[in-house]
Amino acid sequence: MKLEEIDTLTGTAASEAAVAVDLAGLEEVRIRYLGRNGRINDVMEALKAAPRETKKDFGQAANRFKQQIQAAIEERKAALESSAGPAGSMVDTSLPGAWRGGGKLHPITLLIQRATSIFRSMGFTVAEGPDLEDEFHNFDALNTPANHPSRDPSDTFYLDGGLLLRTHTSPVQIRYMETQQPPVRIIAPGRCYRRDTMDATHSANFHQIEGLYVDRDVSLANLKGDLEYFVRKLMNLEDVRIRMRPHFFPFTEPSVEVDYSCHVCQGKGCRVCKHSGWIEIGGAGMVDPNVFQACGYDPEQVTGYAFGMGVERMAMILFGIPDIRLLYENHVRFLQQF
Ligand code: DAH
């Protein structure tokens, strides 16, 4: 082998390394030139056979051969590994894309959709109202006294210009009755805002589902029966009982808090219902005559029931979610479970 031939071979090998399409191809290049039976043997033989005067030149050429090919292989290897994924192959644009898993609905969305479809089947339609409310719809028309603690700026987010972030979905009742005549049968799912400190069960931004049924002769018994039917469908359980505990809300009279018999232990008492046998689903009651009057309805002609349920609470119970914050952090591994 002549001196120039060594340098030519060095160049050829380096360019073969530079265009290797994958790590296996690159390894073949290494074996072909630097391997035990590779062309390096020819180079070393030429060095051995070189006359004394040119030995030094052959020695340097042999070094260039080893070093340059090795360097070209290292460089290509780094490029293949960084740009072409673990297999070290170049991108084949004719292959179908890698499946990264489909999206899932958020548990809050799931619960609202499920609840909505049950109430729809019961003859309710969906109503909406603005998140930015005024005091009239959020408090006054709902018969909330001027000194009621829920109006306090430490509980409610007030904005410049007299608006506030609605603290419940109840103002949707008012907006609906202002523009529609009875009979009314609506639910109103939506966001609510309160100045609450976040912990495992509280969030400053949460969701409620409001319900309103107004007609002649609507009674508390209708409320009980309808909520019982709703919980049966939601929990997919035949045997669900409802109980009502007296409570107070400014916009209903009488007012109640509604519990259903625990879907896990059927009322016997377990961890989910904190050994009481009952789980609360929300507040409710018979629409206060003052509320009807504020909307232009005649309380002598119609009666109605209303209820408000916390969506996060229901989602946590239904899906066994231990901390409300999980619902807002949106970790994919959490969301993929639903
Ligand atoms: N607005 C109430 C709350 O946020 C929930 C509620 C209670 C709504 C009774 C109602 C109702 O419509 O009748 O706590």
Tab-separated table of C-alpha atoms in Angstrom, residues 101-271:
chain	number	residue	atom	x	y	z
A	101	GLY	CA	-52.886	7.448	23.461
A	102	GLY	CA	-56.162	9.266	23.006
A	103	GLY	CA	-57.469	12.132	25.114
A	104	LYS	CA	-59.913	11.531	27.933
A	105	LEU	CA	-62.678	13.711	29.295
A	106	HIS	CA	-61.910	15.398	32.596
A	107	PRO	CA	-63.812	13.831	35.535
A	108	ILE	CA	-65.655	17.130	36.088
A	109	THR	CA	-66.789	17.147	32.463
A	110	LEU	CA	-67.729	13.473	32.714
A	111	LEU	CA	-69.835	14.057	35.778
A	112	ILE	CA	-71.594	17.097	34.316
A	113	GLN	CA	-72.327	15.162	31.128
A	114	ARG	CA	-73.678	12.173	33.024
A	115	ALA	CA	-75.826	14.287	35.333
A	116	THR	CA	-77.077	16.371	32.429
A	117	SER	CA	-78.161	13.375	30.420
A	118	ILE	CA	-80.065	11.950	33.408
A	119	PHE	CA	-81.860	15.240	34.049
A	120	ARG	CA	-82.596	15.615	30.348
A	121	SER	CA	-84.288	12.214	30.418
A	122	MET	CA	-86.437	13.612	33.239
A	123	GLY	CA	-87.573	16.568	31.154
A	124	PHE	CA	-85.069	19.199	32.288
A	125	THR	CA	-83.309	21.501	29.847
A	126	VAL	CA	-79.907	23.074	30.371
A	127	ALA	CA	-79.711	26.800	31.158
A	128	GLU	CA	-76.641	28.983	31.398
A	129	GLY	CA	-75.713	32.255	33.015
A	130	PRO	CA	-72.622	34.453	33.169
A	131	ASP	CA	-69.711	33.801	35.525
A	132	LEU	CA	-69.513	37.567	36.047
A	133	GLU	CA	-72.662	38.402	37.921
A	134	ASP	CA	-74.185	41.453	39.552
A	135	GLU	CA	-75.300	41.636	43.159
A	136	PHE	CA	-78.926	41.665	42.111
A	137	HIS	CA	-78.857	38.224	40.497
A	138	ASN	CA	-76.313	36.639	42.830
A	139	PHE	CA	-77.826	37.921	46.106
A	140	ASP	CA	-80.741	40.410	46.121
A	141	ALA	CA	-83.188	38.526	43.905
A	142	LEU	CA	-82.284	35.369	45.794
A	143	ASN	CA	-83.671	36.955	48.944
A	144	THR	CA	-80.237	37.249	50.533
A	145	PRO	CA	-80.308	39.875	53.312
A	146	ALA	CA	-77.932	42.841	53.032
A	147	ASN	CA	-75.962	41.701	56.058
A	148	HIS	CA	-75.669	38.049	55.018
A	149	PRO	CA	-72.099	36.788	55.593
A	150	SER	CA	-71.844	35.300	52.066
A	151	ARG	CA	-71.807	38.879	50.710
A	152	ASP	CA	-68.664	39.718	52.637
A	153	PRO	CA	-65.661	40.652	50.482
A	154	SER	CA	-63.705	38.077	52.459
A	155	ASP	CA	-66.011	35.416	50.950
A	156	THR	CA	-66.868	36.839	47.533
A	157	PHE	CA	-64.642	38.134	44.743
A	158	TYR	CA	-65.837	41.649	43.852
A	159	LEU	CA	-64.659	43.335	40.685
A	160	ASP	CA	-64.422	46.976	39.729
A	161	GLY	CA	-67.687	48.287	38.340
A	162	GLY	CA	-69.998	46.492	40.772
A	163	LEU	CA	-69.713	43.016	39.298
A	164	LEU	CA	-68.664	39.897	41.153
A	165	LEU	CA	-67.670	36.319	40.362
A	166	ARG	CA	-70.820	34.323	41.030
A	167	THR	CA	-70.633	32.418	44.289
A	168	HIS	CA	-73.158	29.783	43.213
A	169	THR	CA	-75.191	28.772	40.169
A	170	SER	CA	-78.429	29.954	41.782
A	171	PRO	CA	-78.460	33.291	39.871
A	172	VAL	CA	-79.188	31.265	36.723
A	173	GLN	CA	-82.614	30.522	38.272
A	174	ILE	CA	-83.300	34.247	38.418
A	175	ARG	CA	-82.096	34.948	34.898
A	176	TYR	CA	-84.204	32.111	33.542
A	177	MET	CA	-87.397	33.105	35.354
A	178	GLU	CA	-86.925	36.752	34.328
A	179	THR	CA	-87.219	35.779	30.685
A	180	GLN	CA	-89.349	32.597	30.662
A	181	GLN	CA	-92.846	31.910	31.891
A	182	PRO	CA	-93.700	28.827	33.987
A	183	PRO	CA	-93.657	25.872	33.810
A	184	VAL	CA	-89.876	25.769	34.217
A	185	ARG	CA	-87.687	22.717	34.481
A	186	ILE	CA	-83.995	23.509	34.150
A	187	ILE	CA	-80.611	22.499	35.389
A	188	ALA	CA	-77.646	24.872	35.245
A	189	PRO	CA	-74.165	23.390	35.509
A	190	GLY	CA	-71.309	25.858	35.803
A	191	ARG	CA	-68.327	27.386	37.526
A	192	CYS	CA	-68.553	29.160	40.868
A	193	TYR	CA	-66.034	31.228	42.790
A	194	ARG	CA	-65.427	31.825	46.461
A	195	ARG	CA	-62.589	33.226	48.491
A	196	ASP	CA	-61.797	29.853	50.022
A	197	THR	CA	-58.334	28.705	50.971
A	198	MET	CA	-57.446	25.659	48.975
A	199	ASP	CA	-57.172	22.367	50.817
A	200	ALA	CA	-58.118	18.724	50.198
A	201	THR	CA	-61.831	19.570	49.975
A	202	HIS	CA	-61.921	23.292	49.083
A	203	SER	CA	-61.151	25.231	45.961
A	204	ALA	CA	-61.718	28.898	45.164
A	205	ASN	CA	-63.079	27.838	41.795
A	206	PHE	CA	-65.482	24.905	41.707
A	207	HIS	CA	-68.596	23.702	39.910
A	208	GLN	CA	-72.223	23.322	40.836
A	209	ILE	CA	-75.321	21.963	39.189
A	210	GLU	CA	-78.374	24.015	39.945
A	211	GLY	CA	-81.860	22.643	39.459
A	212	LEU	CA	-85.198	24.436	39.287
A	213	TYR	CA	-88.699	23.071	38.748
A	214	VAL	CA	-91.614	25.498	38.839
A	215	ASP	CA	-95.219	24.683	38.016
A	216	ARG	CA	-98.600	24.457	39.712
A	217	ASP	CA	-98.481	22.202	42.781
A	218	VAL	CA	-94.826	21.255	42.804
A	219	SER	CA	-94.057	19.864	46.244
A	220	LEU	CA	-91.207	18.715	48.440
A	221	ALA	CA	-92.277	15.160	47.600
A	222	ASN	CA	-91.463	15.849	43.921
A	223	LEU	CA	-88.036	17.040	44.983
A	224	LYS	CA	-87.441	13.898	46.996
A	225	GLY	CA	-88.651	11.562	44.274
A	226	ASP	CA	-86.731	13.328	41.513
A	227	LEU	CA	-83.454	13.392	43.430
A	228	GLU	CA	-83.905	9.754	44.345
A	229	TYR	CA	-84.378	8.862	40.690
A	230	PHE	CA	-81.337	10.972	39.780
A	231	VAL	CA	-79.039	9.301	42.322
A	232	ARG	CA	-80.251	5.841	41.271
A	233	LYS	CA	-79.316	6.564	37.694
A	234	LEU	CA	-76.059	8.308	38.573
A	235	MET	CA	-74.851	5.516	40.839
A	236	ASN	CA	-76.436	2.830	38.707
A	237	LEU	CA	-78.073	1.365	41.788
A	238	GLU	CA	-81.633	0.138	42.247
A	239	ASP	CA	-81.948	0.674	45.960
A	240	VAL	CA	-81.180	4.250	46.957
A	241	ARG	CA	-82.958	6.155	49.694
A	242	ILE	CA	-83.079	9.907	50.154
A	243	ARG	CA	-83.305	11.768	53.406
A	244	MET	CA	-83.756	15.471	54.044
A	245	ARG	CA	-82.413	17.404	56.994
A	246	PRO	CA	-83.847	20.845	57.847
A	247	HIS	CA	-81.481	23.669	56.919
A	248	PHE	CA	-81.569	27.341	55.980
A	249	PHE	CA	-81.029	29.035	52.641
A	250	PRO	CA	-82.334	32.562	51.985
A	251	PHE	CA	-83.867	31.545	48.641
A	252	THR	CA	-85.881	28.531	49.769
A	253	GLU	CA	-88.535	27.925	52.423
A	254	PRO	CA	-88.449	25.303	53.766
A	255	SER	CA	-84.784	24.544	53.092
A	256	VAL	CA	-83.141	21.173	53.414
A	257	GLU	CA	-79.872	19.399	52.988
A	258	VAL	CA	-80.250	16.197	51.030
A	259	ASP	CA	-78.449	12.931	51.736
A	260	TYR	CA	-78.635	9.602	49.956
A	261	SER	CA	-77.972	6.163	51.404
A	262	CYS	CA	-74.306	5.347	50.818
A	263	HIS	CA	-73.758	3.587	47.482
A	264	VAL	CA	-70.851	1.590	48.874
A	265	CYS	CA	-72.391	0.072	52.037
A	266	GLN	CA	-76.098	0.657	51.225
A	267	GLY	CA	-76.482	2.625	54.439
A	268	LYS	CA	-74.798	0.200	56.809
A	269	GLY	CA	-71.855	2.516	57.471
A	270	CYS	CA	-68.401	2.427	55.902
A	271	ARG	CA	-65.367	4.617	55.316
